[in-house]
PDB file of C-alpha atoms and ligand atoms in Angstrom:
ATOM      1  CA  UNK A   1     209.739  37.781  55.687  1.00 46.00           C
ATOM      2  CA  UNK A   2     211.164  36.241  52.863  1.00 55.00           C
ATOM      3  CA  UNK A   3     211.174  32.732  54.292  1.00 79.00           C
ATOM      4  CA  UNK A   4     207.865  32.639  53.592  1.00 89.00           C
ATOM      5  CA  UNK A   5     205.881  32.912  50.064  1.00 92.00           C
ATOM      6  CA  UNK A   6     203.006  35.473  49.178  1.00 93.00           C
ATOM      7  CA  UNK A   7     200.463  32.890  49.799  1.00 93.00           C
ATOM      8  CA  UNK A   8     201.330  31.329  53.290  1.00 93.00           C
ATOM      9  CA  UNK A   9     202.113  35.131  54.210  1.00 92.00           C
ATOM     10  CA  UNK A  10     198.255  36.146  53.168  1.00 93.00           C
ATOM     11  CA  UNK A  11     196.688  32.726  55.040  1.00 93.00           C
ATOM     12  CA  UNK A  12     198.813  33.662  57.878  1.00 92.00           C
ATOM     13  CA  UNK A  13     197.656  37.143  58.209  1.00 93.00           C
ATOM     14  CA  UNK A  14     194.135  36.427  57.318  1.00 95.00           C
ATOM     15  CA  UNK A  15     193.328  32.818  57.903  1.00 96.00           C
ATOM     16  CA  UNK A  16     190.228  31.229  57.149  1.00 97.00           C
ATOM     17  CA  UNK A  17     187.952  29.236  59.304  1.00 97.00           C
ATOM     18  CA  UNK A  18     189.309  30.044  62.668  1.00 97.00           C
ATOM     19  CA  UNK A  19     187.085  29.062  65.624  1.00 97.00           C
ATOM     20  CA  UNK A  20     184.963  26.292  66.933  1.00 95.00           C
ATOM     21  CA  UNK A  21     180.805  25.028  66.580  1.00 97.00           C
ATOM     22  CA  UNK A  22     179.378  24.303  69.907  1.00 95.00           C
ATOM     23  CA  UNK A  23     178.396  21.520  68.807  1.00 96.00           C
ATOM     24  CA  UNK A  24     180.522  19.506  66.922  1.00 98.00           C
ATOM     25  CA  UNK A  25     180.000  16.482  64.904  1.00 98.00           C
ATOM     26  CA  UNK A  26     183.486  15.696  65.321  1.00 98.00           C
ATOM     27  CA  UNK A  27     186.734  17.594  66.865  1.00 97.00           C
ATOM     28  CA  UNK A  28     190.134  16.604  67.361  1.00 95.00           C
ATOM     29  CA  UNK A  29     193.221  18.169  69.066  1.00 94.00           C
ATOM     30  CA  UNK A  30     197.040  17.190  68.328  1.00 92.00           C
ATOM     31  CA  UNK A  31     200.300  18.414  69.610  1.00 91.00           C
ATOM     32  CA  UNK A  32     203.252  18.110  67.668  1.00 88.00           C
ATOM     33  CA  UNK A  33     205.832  16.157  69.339  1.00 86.00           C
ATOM     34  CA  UNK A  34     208.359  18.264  67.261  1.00 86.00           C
ATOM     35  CA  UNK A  35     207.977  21.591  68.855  1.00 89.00           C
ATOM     36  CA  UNK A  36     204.850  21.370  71.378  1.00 89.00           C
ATOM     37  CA  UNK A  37     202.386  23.415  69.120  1.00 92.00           C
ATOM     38  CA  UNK A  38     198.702  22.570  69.161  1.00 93.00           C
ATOM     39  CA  UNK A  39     196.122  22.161  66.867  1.00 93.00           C
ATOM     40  CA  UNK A  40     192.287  21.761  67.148  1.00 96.00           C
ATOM     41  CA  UNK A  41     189.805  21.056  64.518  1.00 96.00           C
ATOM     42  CA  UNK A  42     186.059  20.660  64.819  1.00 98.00           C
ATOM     43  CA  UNK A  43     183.552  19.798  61.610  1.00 98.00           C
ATOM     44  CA  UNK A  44     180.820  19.519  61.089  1.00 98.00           C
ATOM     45  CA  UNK A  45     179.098  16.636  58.816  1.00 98.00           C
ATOM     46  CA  UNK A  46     175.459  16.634  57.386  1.00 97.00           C
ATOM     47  CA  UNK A  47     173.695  12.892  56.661  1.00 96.00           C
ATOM     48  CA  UNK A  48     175.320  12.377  53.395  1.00 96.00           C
ATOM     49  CA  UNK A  49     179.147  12.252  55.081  1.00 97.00           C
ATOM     50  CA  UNK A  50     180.185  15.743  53.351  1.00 98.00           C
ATOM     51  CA  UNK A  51     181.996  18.001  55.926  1.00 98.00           C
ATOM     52  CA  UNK A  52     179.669  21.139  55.993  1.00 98.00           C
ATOM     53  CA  UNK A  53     182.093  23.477  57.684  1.00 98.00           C
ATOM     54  CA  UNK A  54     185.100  22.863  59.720  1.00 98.00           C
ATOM     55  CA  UNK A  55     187.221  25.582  61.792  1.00 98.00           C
ATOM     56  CA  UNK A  56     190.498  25.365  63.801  1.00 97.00           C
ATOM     57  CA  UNK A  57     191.905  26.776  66.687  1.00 96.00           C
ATOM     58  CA  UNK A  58     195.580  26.696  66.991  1.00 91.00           C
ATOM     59  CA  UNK A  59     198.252  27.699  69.850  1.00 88.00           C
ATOM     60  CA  UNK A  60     201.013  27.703  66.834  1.00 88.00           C
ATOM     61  CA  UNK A  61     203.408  29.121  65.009  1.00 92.00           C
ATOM     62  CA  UNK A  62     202.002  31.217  61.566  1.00 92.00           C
ATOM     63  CA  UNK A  63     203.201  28.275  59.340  1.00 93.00           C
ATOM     64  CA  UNK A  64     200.518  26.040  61.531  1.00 94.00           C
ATOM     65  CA  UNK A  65     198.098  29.399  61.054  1.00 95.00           C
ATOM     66  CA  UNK A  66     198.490  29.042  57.281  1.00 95.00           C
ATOM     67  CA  UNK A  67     198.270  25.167  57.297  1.00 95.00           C
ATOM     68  CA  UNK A  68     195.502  25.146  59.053  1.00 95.00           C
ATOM     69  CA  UNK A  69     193.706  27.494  56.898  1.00 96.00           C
ATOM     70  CA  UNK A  70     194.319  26.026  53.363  1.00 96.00           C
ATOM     71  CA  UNK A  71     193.750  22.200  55.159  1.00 96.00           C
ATOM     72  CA  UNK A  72     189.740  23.636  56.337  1.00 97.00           C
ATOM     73  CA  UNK A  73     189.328  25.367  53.207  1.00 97.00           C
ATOM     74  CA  UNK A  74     189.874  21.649  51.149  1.00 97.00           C
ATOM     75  CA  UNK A  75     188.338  19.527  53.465  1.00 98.00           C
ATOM     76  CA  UNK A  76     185.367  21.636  53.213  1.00 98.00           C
ATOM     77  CA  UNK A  77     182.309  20.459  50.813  1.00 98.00           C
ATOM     78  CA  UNK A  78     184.291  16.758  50.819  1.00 98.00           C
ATOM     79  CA  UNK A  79     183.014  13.992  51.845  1.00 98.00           C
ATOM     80  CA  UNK A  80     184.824  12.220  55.014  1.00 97.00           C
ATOM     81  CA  UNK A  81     186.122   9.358  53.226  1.00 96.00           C
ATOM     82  CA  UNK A  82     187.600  12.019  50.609  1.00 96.00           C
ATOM     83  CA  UNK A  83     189.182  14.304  53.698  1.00 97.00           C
ATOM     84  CA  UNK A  84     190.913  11.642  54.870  1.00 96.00           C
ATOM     85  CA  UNK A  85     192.880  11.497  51.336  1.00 95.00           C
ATOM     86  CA  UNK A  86     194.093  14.949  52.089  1.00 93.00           C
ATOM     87  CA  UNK A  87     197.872  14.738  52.956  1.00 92.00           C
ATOM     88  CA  UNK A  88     200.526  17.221  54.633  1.00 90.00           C
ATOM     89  CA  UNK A  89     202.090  16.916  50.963  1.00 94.00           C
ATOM     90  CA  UNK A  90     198.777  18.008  49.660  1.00 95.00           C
ATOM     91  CA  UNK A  91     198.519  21.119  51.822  1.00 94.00           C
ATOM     92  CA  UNK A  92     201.923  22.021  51.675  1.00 95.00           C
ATOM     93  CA  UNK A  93     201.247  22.303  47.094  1.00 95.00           C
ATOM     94  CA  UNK A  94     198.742  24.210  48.353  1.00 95.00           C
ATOM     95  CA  UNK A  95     200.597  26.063  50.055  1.00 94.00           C
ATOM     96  CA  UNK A  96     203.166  26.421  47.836  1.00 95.00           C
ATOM     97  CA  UNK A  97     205.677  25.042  49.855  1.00 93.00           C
ATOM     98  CA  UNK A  98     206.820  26.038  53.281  1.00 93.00           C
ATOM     99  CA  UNK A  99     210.703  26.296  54.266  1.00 91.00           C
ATOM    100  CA  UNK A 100     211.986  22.917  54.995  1.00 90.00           C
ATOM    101  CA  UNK A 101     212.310  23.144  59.302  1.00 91.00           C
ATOM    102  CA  UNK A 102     208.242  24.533  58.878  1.00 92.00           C
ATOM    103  CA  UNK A 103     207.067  21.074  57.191  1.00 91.00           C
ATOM    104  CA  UNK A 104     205.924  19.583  60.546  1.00 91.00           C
ATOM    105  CA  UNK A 105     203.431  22.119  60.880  1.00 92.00           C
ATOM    106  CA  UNK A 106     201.660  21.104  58.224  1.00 91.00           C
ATOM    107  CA  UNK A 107     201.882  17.408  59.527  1.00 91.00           C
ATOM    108  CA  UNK A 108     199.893  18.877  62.815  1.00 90.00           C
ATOM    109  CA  UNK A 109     196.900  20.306  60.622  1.00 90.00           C
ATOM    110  CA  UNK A 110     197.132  16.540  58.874  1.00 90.00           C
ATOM    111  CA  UNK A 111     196.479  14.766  62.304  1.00 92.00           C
ATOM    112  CA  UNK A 112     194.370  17.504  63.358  1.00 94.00           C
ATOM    113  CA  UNK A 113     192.035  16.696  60.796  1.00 95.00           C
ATOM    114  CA  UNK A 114     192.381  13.105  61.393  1.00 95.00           C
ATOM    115  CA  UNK A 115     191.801  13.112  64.700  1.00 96.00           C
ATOM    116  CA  UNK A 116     188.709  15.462  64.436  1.00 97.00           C
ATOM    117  CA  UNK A 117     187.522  12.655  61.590  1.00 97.00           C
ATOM    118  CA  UNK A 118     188.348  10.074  64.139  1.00 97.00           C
ATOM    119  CA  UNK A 119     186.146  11.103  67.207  1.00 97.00           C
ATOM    120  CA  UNK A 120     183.562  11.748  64.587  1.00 97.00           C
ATOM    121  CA  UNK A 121     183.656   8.046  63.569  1.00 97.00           C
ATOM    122  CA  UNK A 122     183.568   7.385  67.224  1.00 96.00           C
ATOM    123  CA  UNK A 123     180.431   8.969  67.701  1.00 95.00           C
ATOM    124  CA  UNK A 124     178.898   7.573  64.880  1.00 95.00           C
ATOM    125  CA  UNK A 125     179.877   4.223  65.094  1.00 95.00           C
ATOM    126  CA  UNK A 126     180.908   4.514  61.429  1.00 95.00           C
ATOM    127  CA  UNK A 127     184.774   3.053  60.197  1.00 94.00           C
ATOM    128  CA  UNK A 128     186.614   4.842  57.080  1.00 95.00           C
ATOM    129  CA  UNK A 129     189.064   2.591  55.028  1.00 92.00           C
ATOM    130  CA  UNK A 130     191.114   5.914  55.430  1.00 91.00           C
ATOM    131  CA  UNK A 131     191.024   5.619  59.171  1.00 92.00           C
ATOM    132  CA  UNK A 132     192.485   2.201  59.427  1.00 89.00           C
ATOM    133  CA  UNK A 133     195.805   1.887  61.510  1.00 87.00           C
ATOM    134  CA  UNK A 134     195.240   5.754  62.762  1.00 88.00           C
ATOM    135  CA  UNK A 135     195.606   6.489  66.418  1.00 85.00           C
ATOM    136  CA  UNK A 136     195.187   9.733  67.759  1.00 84.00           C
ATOM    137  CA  UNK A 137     196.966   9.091  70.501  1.00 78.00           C
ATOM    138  CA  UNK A 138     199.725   7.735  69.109  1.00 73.00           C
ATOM    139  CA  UNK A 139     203.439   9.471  68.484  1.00 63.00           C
ATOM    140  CA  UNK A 140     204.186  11.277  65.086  1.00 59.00           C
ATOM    141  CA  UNK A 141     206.011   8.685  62.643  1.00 55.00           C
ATOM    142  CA  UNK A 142     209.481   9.716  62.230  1.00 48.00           C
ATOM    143  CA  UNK A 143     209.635  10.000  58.489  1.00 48.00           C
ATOM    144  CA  UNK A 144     206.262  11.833  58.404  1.00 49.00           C
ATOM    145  CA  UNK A 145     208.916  14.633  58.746  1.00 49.00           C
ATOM    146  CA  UNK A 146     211.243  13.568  55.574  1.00 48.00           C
ATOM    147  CA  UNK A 147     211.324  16.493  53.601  1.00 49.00           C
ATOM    148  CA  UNK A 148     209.200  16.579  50.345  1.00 49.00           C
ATOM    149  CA  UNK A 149     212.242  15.925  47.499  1.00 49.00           C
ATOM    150  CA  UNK A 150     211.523  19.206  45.888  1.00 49.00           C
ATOM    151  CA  UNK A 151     211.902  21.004  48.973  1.00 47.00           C
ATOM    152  CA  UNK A 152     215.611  19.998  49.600  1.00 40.00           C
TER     153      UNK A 152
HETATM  154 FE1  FES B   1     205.437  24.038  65.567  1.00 57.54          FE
HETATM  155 FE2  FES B   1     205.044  25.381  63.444  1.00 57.54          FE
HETATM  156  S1  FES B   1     206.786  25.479  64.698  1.00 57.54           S
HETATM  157  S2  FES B   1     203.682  24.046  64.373  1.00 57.54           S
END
């Protein structure tokens, strides 16, 4: 248990936001190509853009559990432009850190997110700035799992 700090141990054991809407405004799912974990995410966005509520279901490993909870909670009350700032880096802070071999599982809540954003925009026929170049569909970049410098 001591791989893993006091706060990724308490999201892991009591994560926030697990589930699904039945009808979302947007959902995405994303399996990492590093160890075949997946990730859902479904949110929900009012007329202004701001993401309501948003809730994930994950077949994962308790460090995607803990991203995933921390990554709902901050997306939550943003607006969709603003989500799509939110980075792996910027969970893992959050997180305070995760051991270095765990990083890619915040890197699935990061596309989950994305991806969720992405059918959203689909549906909507809207485009983010933030959006541009992403492909859910697409494999994970290589160096999106370069450990953080203060991790090494
Ligand atoms: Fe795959 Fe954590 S080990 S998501």
């Amino acid at each position: 248990m001591a791989m893993y700090n006091d706060k990724v141990m308490d999201h892991f054991t009591n994560p926030h936001n697990v589930g699904e809407f039945d009808n979302p405004d947007g959902e995405g799912t994303y399996g990492s190509p590093v160890c075949g974990d997946m990730m859902k995410i479904s949110i929900l966005v009012d007329a202004n853009d701001v993401i309501t509520d948003a809730k994930f279901k994950t077949f994962g490993c308790g460090s995607a559990i803990a991203s995933s909870s921390v990554a709902t909670d901050m997306i939550i009350g943003k607006t969709v432009e603003e989500a799509l700032e939110v980075t792996n880096k910027m969970v893992l802070d959050e997180l305070g850190g995760l051991p270095p071999i765990k990083i890619h599982c915040s890197v699935l809540a990061d596309h989950a997110i994305k991806s969720a954003i992405y059918d959203y925009a689909q549906k909507h026929g809207k485009t983010y700035a933030g959006l541009e170049g992403f492909d859910p569909n697409a494999p994970e970049d290589e160096d999106e799992h370069a450990i953080p410098e203060e991790l090494n």
